[in-house]
Short mmCIF file of C-alpha atoms in Angstrom, two decimals:
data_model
loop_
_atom_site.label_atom_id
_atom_site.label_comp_id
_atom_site.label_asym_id
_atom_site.label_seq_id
_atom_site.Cartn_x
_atom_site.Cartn_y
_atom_site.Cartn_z
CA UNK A 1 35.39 29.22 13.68
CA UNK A 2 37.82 27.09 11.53
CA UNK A 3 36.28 26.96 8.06
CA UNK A 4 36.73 22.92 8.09
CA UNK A 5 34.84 22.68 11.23
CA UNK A 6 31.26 21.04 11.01
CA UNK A 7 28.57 23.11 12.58
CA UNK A 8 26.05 21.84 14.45
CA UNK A 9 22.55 22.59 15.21
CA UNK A 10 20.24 20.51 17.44
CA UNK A 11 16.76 20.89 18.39
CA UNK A 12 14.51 19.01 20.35
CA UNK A 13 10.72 18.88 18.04
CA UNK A 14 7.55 16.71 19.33
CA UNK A 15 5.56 15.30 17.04
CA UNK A 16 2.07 14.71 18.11
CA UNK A 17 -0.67 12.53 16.37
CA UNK A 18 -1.96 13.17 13.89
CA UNK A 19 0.07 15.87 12.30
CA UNK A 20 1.05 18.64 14.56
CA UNK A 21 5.14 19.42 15.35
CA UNK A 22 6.58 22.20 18.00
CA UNK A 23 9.95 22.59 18.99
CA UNK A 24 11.52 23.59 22.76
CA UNK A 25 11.05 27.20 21.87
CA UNK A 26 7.26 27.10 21.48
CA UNK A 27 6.85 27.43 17.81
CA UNK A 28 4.44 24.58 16.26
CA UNK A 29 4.43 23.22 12.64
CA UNK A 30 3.32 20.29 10.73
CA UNK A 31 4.76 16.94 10.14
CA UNK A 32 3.32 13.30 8.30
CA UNK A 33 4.92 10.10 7.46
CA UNK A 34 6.11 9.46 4.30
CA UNK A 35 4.75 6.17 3.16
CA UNK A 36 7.31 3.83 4.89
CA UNK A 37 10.33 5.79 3.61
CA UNK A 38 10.56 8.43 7.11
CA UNK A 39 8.51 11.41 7.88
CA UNK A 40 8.95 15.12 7.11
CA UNK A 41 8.72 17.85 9.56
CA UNK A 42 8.09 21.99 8.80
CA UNK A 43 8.78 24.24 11.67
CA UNK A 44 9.88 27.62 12.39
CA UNK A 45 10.42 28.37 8.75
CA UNK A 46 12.93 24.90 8.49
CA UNK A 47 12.05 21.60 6.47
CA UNK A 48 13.38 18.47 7.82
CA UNK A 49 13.20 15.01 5.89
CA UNK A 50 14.77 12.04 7.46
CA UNK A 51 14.51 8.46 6.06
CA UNK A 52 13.89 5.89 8.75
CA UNK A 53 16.44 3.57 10.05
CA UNK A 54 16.20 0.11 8.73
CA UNK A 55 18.98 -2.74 8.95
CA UNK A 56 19.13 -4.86 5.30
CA UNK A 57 20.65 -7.85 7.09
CA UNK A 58 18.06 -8.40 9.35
CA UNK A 59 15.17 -6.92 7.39
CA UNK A 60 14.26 -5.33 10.81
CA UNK A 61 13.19 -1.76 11.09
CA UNK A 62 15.07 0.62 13.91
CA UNK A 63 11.97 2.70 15.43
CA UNK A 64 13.83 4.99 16.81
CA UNK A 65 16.46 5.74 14.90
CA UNK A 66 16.69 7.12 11.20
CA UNK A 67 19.14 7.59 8.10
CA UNK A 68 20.50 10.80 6.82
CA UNK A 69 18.39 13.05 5.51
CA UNK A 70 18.20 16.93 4.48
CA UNK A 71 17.44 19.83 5.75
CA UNK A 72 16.47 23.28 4.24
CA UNK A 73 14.65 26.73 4.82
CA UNK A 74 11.05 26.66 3.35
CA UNK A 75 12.21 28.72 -0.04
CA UNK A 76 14.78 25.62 -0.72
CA UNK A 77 17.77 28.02 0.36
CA UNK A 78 20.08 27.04 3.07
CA UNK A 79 20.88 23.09 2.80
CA UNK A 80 22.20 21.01 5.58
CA UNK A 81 22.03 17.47 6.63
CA UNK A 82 19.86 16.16 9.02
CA UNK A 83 19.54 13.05 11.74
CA UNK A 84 17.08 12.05 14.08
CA UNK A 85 16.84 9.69 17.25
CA UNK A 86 13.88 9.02 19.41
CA UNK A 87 14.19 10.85 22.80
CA UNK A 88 11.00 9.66 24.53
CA UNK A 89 10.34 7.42 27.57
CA UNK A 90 7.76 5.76 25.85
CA UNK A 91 8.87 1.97 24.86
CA UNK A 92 9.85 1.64 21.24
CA UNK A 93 7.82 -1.56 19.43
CA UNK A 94 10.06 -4.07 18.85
CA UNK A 95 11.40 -4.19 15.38
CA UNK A 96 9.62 -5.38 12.50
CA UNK A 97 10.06 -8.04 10.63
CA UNK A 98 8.90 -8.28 7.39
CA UNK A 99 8.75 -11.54 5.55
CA UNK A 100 6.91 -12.80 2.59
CA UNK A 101 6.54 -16.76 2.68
CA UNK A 102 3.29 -16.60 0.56
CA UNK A 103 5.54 -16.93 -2.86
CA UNK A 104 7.62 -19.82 -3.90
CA UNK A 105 10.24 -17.45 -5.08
CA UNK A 106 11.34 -14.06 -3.35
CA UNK A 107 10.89 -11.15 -5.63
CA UNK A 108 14.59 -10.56 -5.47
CA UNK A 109 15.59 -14.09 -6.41
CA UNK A 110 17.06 -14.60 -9.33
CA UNK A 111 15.54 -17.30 -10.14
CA UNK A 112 11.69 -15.47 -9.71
CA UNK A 113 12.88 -11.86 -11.80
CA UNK A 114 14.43 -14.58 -15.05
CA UNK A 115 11.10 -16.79 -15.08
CA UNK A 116 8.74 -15.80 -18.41
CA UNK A 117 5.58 -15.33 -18.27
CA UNK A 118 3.07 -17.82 -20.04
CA UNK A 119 0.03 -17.14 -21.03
CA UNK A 120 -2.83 -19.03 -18.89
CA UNK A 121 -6.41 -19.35 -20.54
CA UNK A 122 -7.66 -21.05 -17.68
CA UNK A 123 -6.94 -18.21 -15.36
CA UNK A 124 -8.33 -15.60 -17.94
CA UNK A 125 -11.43 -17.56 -18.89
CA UNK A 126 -11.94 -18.40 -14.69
CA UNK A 127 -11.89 -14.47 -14.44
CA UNK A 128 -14.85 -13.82 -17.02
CA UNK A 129 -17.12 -16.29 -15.53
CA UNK A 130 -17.14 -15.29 -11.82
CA UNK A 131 -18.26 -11.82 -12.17
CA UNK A 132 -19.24 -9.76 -14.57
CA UNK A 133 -18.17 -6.03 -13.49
CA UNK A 134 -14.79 -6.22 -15.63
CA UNK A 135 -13.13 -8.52 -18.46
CA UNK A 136 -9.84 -9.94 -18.83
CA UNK A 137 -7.98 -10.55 -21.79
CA UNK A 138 -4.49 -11.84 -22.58
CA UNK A 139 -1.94 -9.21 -23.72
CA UNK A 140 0.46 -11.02 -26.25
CA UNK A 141 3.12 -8.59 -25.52
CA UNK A 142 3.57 -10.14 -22.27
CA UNK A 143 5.32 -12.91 -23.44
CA UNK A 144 8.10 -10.95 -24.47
CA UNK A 145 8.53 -10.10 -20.59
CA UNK A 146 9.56 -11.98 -17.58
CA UNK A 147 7.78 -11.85 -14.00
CA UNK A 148 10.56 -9.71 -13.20
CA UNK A 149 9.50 -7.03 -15.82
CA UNK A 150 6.25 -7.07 -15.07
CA UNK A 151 7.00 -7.13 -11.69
CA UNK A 152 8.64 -3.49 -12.22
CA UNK A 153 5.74 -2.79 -14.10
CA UNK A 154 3.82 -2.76 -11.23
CA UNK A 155 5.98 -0.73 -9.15
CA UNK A 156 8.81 -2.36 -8.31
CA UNK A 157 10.66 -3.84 -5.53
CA UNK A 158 10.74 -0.38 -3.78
CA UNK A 159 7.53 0.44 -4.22
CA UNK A 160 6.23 -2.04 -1.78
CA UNK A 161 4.10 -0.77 1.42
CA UNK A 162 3.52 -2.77 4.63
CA UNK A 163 0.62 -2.00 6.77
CA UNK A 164 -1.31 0.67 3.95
CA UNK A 165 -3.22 3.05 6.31
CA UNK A 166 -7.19 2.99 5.89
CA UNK A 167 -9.37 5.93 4.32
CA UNK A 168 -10.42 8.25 7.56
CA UNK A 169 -13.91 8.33 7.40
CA UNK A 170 -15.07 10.78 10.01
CA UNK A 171 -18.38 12.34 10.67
CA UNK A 172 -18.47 14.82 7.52
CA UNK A 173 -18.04 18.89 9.19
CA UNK A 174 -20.68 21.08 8.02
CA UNK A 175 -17.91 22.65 5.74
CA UNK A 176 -16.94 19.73 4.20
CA UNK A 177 -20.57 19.06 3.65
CA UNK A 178 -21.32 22.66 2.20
CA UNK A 179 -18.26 22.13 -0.14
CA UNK A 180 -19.29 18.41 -1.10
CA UNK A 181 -22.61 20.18 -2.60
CA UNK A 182 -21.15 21.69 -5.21
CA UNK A 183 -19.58 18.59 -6.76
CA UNK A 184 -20.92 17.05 -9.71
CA UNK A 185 -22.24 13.31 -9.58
CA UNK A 186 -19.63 12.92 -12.53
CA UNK A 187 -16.60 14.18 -13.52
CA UNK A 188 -13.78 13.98 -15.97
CA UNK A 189 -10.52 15.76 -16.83
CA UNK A 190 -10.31 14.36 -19.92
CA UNK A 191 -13.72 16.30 -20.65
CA UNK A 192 -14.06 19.23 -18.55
CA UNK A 193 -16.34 21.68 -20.68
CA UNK A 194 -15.47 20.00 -23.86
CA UNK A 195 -11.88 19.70 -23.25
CA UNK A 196 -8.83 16.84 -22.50
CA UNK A 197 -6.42 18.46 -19.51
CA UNK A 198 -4.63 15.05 -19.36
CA UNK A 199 -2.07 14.82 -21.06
CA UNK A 200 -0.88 12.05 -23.54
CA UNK A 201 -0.69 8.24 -22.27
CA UNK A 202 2.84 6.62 -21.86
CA UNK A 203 4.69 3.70 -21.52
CA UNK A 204 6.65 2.96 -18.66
CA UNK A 205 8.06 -0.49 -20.50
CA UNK A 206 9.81 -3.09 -17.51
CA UNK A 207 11.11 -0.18 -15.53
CA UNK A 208 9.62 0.24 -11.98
CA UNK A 209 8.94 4.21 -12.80
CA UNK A 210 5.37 4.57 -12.66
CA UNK A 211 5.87 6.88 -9.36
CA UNK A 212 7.62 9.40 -11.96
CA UNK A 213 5.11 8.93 -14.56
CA UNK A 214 1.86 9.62 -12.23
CA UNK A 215 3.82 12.31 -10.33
CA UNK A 216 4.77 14.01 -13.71
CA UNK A 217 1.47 13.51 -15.22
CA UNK A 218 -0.34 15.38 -12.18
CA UNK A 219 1.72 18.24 -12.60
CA UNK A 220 1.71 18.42 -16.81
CA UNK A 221 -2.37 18.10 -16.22
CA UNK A 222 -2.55 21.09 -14.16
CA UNK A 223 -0.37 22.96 -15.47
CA UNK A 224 -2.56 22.52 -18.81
CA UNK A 225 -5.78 23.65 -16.27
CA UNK A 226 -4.02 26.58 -14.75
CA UNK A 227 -2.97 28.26 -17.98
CA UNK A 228 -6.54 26.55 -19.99
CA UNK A 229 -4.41 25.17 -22.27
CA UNK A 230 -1.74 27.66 -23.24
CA UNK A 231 1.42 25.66 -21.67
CA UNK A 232 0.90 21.70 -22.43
CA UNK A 233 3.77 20.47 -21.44
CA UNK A 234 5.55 16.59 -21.17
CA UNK A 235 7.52 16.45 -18.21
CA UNK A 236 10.95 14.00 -18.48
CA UNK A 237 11.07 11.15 -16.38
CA UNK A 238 14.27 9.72 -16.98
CA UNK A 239 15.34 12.49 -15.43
CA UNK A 240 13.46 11.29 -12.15
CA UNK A 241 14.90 7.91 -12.98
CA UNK A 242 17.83 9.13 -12.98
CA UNK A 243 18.23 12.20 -11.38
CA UNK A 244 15.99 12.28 -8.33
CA UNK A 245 17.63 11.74 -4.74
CA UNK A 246 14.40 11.21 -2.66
CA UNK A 247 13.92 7.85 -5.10
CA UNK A 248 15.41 4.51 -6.50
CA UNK A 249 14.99 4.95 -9.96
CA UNK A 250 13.97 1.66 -11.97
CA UNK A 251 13.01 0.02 -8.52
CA UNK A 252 10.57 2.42 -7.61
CA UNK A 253 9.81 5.22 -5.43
CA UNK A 254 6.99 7.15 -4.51
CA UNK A 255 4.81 10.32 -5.78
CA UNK A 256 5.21 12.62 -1.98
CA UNK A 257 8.59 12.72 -2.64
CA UNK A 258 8.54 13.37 -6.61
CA UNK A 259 5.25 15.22 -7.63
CA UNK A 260 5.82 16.99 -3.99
CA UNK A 261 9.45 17.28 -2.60
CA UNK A 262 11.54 16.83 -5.92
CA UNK A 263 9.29 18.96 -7.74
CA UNK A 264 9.70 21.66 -4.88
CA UNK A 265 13.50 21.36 -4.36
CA UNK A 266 14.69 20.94 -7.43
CA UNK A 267 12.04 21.21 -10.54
CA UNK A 268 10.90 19.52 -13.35
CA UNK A 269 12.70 19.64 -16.87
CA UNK A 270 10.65 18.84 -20.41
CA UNK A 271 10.96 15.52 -21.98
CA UNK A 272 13.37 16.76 -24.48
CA UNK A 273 16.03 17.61 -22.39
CA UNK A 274 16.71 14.11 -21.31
CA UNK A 275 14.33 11.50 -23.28
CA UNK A 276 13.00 8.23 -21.65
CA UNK A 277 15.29 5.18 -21.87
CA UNK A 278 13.39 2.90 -19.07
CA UNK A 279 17.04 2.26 -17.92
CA UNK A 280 18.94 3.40 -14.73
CA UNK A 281 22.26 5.30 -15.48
CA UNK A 282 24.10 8.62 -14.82
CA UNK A 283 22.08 11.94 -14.38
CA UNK A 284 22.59 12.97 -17.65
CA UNK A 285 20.04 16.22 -17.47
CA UNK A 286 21.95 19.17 -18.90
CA UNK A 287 22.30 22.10 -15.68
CA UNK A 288 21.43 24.47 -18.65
CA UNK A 289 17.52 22.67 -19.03
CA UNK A 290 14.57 25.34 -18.13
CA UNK A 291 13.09 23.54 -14.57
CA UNK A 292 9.26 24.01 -13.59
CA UNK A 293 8.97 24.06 -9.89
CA UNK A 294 5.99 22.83 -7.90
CA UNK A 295 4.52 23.96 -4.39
CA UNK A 296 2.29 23.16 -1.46
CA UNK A 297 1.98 19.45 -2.16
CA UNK A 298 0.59 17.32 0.40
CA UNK A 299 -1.08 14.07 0.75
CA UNK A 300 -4.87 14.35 0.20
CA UNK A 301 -6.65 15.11 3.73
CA UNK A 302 -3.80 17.11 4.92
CA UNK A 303 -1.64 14.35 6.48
CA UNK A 304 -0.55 10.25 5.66
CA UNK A 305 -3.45 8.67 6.44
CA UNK A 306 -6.35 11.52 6.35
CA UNK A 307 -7.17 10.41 2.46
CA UNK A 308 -10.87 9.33 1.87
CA UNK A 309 -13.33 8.95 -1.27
CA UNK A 310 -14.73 12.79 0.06
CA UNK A 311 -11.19 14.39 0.35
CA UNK A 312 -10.20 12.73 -2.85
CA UNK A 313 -13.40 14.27 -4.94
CA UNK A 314 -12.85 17.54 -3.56
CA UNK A 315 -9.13 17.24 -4.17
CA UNK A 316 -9.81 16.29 -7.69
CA UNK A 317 -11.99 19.34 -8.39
CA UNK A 318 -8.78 21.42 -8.42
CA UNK A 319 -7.04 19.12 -10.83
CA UNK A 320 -5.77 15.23 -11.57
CA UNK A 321 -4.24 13.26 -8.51
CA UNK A 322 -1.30 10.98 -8.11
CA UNK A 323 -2.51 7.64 -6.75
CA UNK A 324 -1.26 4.52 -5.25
CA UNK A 325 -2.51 0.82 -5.23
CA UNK A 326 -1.98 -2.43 -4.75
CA UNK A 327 -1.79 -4.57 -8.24
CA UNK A 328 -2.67 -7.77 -7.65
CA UNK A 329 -2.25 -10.96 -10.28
CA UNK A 330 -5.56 -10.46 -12.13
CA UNK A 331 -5.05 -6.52 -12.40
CA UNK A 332 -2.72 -7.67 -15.36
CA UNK A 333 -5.27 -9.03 -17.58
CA UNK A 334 -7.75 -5.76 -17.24
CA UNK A 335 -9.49 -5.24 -20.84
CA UNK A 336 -12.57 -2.94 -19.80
CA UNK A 337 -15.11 -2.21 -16.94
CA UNK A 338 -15.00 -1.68 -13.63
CA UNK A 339 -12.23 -3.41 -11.86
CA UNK A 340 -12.17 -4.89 -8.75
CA UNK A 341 -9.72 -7.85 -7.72
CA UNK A 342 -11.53 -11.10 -7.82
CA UNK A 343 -10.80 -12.66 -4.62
CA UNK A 344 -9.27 -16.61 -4.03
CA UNK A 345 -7.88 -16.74 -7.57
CA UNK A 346 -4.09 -17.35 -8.35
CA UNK A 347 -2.32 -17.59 -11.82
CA UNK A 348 -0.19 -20.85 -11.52
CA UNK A 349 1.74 -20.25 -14.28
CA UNK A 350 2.98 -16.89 -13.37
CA UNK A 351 3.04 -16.44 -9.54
CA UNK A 352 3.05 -12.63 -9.24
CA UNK A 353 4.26 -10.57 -6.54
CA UNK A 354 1.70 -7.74 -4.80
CA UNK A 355 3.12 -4.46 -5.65
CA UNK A 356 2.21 -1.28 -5.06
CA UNK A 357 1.64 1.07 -8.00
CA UNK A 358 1.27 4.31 -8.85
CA UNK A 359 -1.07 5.94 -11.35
CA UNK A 360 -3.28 9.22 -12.31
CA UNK A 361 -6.78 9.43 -11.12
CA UNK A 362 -8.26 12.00 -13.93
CA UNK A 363 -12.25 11.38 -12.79
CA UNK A 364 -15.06 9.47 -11.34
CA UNK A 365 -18.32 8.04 -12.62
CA UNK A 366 -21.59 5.61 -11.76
CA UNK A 367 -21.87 2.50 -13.93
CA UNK A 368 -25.02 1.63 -14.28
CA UNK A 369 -24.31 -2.44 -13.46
CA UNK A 370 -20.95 -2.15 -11.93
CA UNK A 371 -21.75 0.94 -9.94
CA UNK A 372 -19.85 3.92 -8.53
CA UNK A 373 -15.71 4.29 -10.36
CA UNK A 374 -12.66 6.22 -10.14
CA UNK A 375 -11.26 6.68 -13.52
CA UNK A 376 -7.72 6.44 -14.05
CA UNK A 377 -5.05 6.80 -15.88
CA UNK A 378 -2.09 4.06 -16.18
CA UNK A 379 1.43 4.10 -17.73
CA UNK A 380 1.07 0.86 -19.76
CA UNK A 381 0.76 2.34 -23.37
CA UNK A 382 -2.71 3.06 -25.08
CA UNK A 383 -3.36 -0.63 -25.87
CA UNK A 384 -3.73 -1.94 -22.69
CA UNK A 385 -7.24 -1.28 -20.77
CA UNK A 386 -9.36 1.14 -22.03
CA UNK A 387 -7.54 3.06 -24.42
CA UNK A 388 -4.64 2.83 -21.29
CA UNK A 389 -6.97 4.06 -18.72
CA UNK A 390 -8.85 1.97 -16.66
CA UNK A 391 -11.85 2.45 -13.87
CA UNK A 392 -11.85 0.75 -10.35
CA UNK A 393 -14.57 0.25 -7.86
CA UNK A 394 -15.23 3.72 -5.89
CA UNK A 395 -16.13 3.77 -2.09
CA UNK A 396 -15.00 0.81 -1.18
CA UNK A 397 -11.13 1.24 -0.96
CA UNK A 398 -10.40 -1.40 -3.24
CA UNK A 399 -6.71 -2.16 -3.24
CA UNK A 400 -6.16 1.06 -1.20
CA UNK A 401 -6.97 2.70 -3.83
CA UNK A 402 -8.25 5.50 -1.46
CA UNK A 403 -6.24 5.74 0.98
CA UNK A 404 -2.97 7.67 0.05
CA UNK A 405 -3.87 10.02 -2.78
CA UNK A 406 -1.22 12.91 -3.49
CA UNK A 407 -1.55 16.36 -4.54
CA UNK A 408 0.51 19.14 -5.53
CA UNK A 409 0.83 22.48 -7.75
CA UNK A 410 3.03 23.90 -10.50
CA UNK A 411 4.19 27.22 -10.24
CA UNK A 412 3.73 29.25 -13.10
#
């Protein structure tokens, strides 16, 4: 063959719900979505990731169609490109349109990302006197921002999911039940046996890179429980900003793809090799910088959309988790407690848009008053929340906080 001849290689794979792939030749495998990015697929020793087709102009998804994506062997060796188009009978949906008319201003206006936040009493004070599980404060520092920056705060414009699956709460299996009985009514990272895994807080600033800070945290906590404390490293996340294919920097992305896939493919460099600037730019990570590489990352439950409270506690007994959920308006005011998003109540002043955003769950608790709480880390600085952690409302799925979780392991 002509060396400047393409090859190509195409194979028929069906994916069956939930999470089960097999190709013409009868091997079988494993495939989930991938939030609403695309899906990935693992059979007969290949990795496929494709990004779903979606037309900007239109804002209409293309169901059976995707983007380019990448191909590989399971070890990472042996890159390709990949495509993918819908072959069954079945009747596509018709595409989806997503629009937002709930805001006066689109989150990519102009006009909303320049507007600066002012601070609202009313709202904070309305807050404190319908329930009494959390308090809200006013954080001075955010009139330095505009809704735009704290709009990446809270994930970014990239970050966004439509249609958040629900927690999968199945009849427990007498397995899962016989494993659930050995976990503690409590439980902390931060003191397992009289010792802090979790690494340091940080602050993200008014770049939409929380994804990279939860995914890096996960995998700097457990690297700090796999070695009990010997290696206790911080991970760089400009290079993720900058670096990482599977995300879109300052805009957002999500943890699958970083704590997971990037982590896998390509590793992990130390926060010295290429420091946090909050700003998109060039990859600027020296080749020469020592990489830690991760494996066998998955979402919690096995596939997108398996995650529950029960998966997640079990899941957390072998180390921190990356989390997603929704931040709404009142989210930004969080001082202390339990937090849970006080319905019917908007911020006039300062009409945020509902992100999605990623964070660190490091434990879980029972408040007396407030009742059961996942404890969790943020990447707001140490003066926000509680010492920058906060808890939420456990059990419930408040803002979906249960129903994506992510986990994944370094390799020492």
């Amino acid at each position: 063959m002509n060396a400047t001849q393409d090859m190509v290689m195409k194979r028929r794979i069906e994916l069956r719900f939930p999470d089960t792939a097999s190709d013409e030749f009868g091997n079988h495998g494993f495939w989930t979505l991938i939030y609403n990015q695309g899906f990935e697929i693992s059979v007969a020793g290949r990795k496929y990731f494709l990004y779903s087709a979606y037309d900007s102009s239109t804002n209409q998804s293309v169901c059976g169609d995707t983007m380019g994506g990448w191909a590989h062997t399971v070890n990472g060796m042996d890159w390709s490109c990949s495509a993918g188009q819908k072959l069954s009978s079945i009747r596509s949906p018709s595409p989806i349109l997503y629009k937002d008319t709930s805001r006066m201003f689109s989150r990519n206006t102009h006009a909303y990302k320049s507007l600066k936040y002012r601070a609202n009493a009313e709202f904070i004070d309305t807050i404190n006197s319908v329930q009494s599980s959390w308090r809200a404060t006013h954080y001075k520092v955010y009139e330095t921002k505009t809704l735009g920056d704290l709009h990446m705060m809270a994930g970014g414009p990239k970050s966004k999911i439509a249609g958040i699956p629900h927690p999968m709460n199945e009849p427990l299996s007498e397995e899962l039940r016989e494993k659930l009985s050995s976990v503690p009514d409590e439980f902390d990272w931060r003191n397992a046996g009289g010792r802090n895994f979790v690494s340091p807080v940080r602050n993200q600033g008014s770049c939409g890179s929380c994804f990279a800070f939860s995914s890096l945290a996960m995998h700097e906590a457990r690297l700090r429980i796999m070695t009990n404390m010997t290696q206790t490293p911080v991970f760089s996340t400009q290079d993720i900003v900058e670096c990482c294919r599977y995300s879109q920097g300052c805009s957002g992305g999500f943890p699958y793809l970083v704590a997971g896939k990037y982590a896998t493919d390509f590793g992990l460099v130390q926060e010295q090799c290429n420091p946090y600037t909050g700003k998109d730019g060039a990859c600027a990570t020296e080749a020469s910088c020592q990489r830690t590489f991760g494996f066998d990352y998955k979402y919690v439950g096995g596939f997108y959309g398996a995650c529950n409270e029960m998966q997640m506690k079990l899941a957390l007994m072998r180390g921190p988790l990356a989390v997603s959920f929704m931040v709404y308006n009142d989210f930004f005011a969080y001082k202390g407690g339990v937090y849970h998003h006080v319905e019917g109540l908007e911020d006039k002043f300062n009409p945020f848009e509902i992100t999605n955003h990623a964070v660190l769950l490091v434990g879980y608790g029972v408040d007396p008053e407030s009742g059961p709480y996942w404890s969790v880390k943020n990447s707001w600085g140490s003066s926000w929340g509680e010492d920058g952690y906060f808890r939420i409302r456990r059990g419930t799925d408040e803002c979906s906080i249960e129903s994506i979780a992510v986990e994944a392991f370094p390799v020492l």
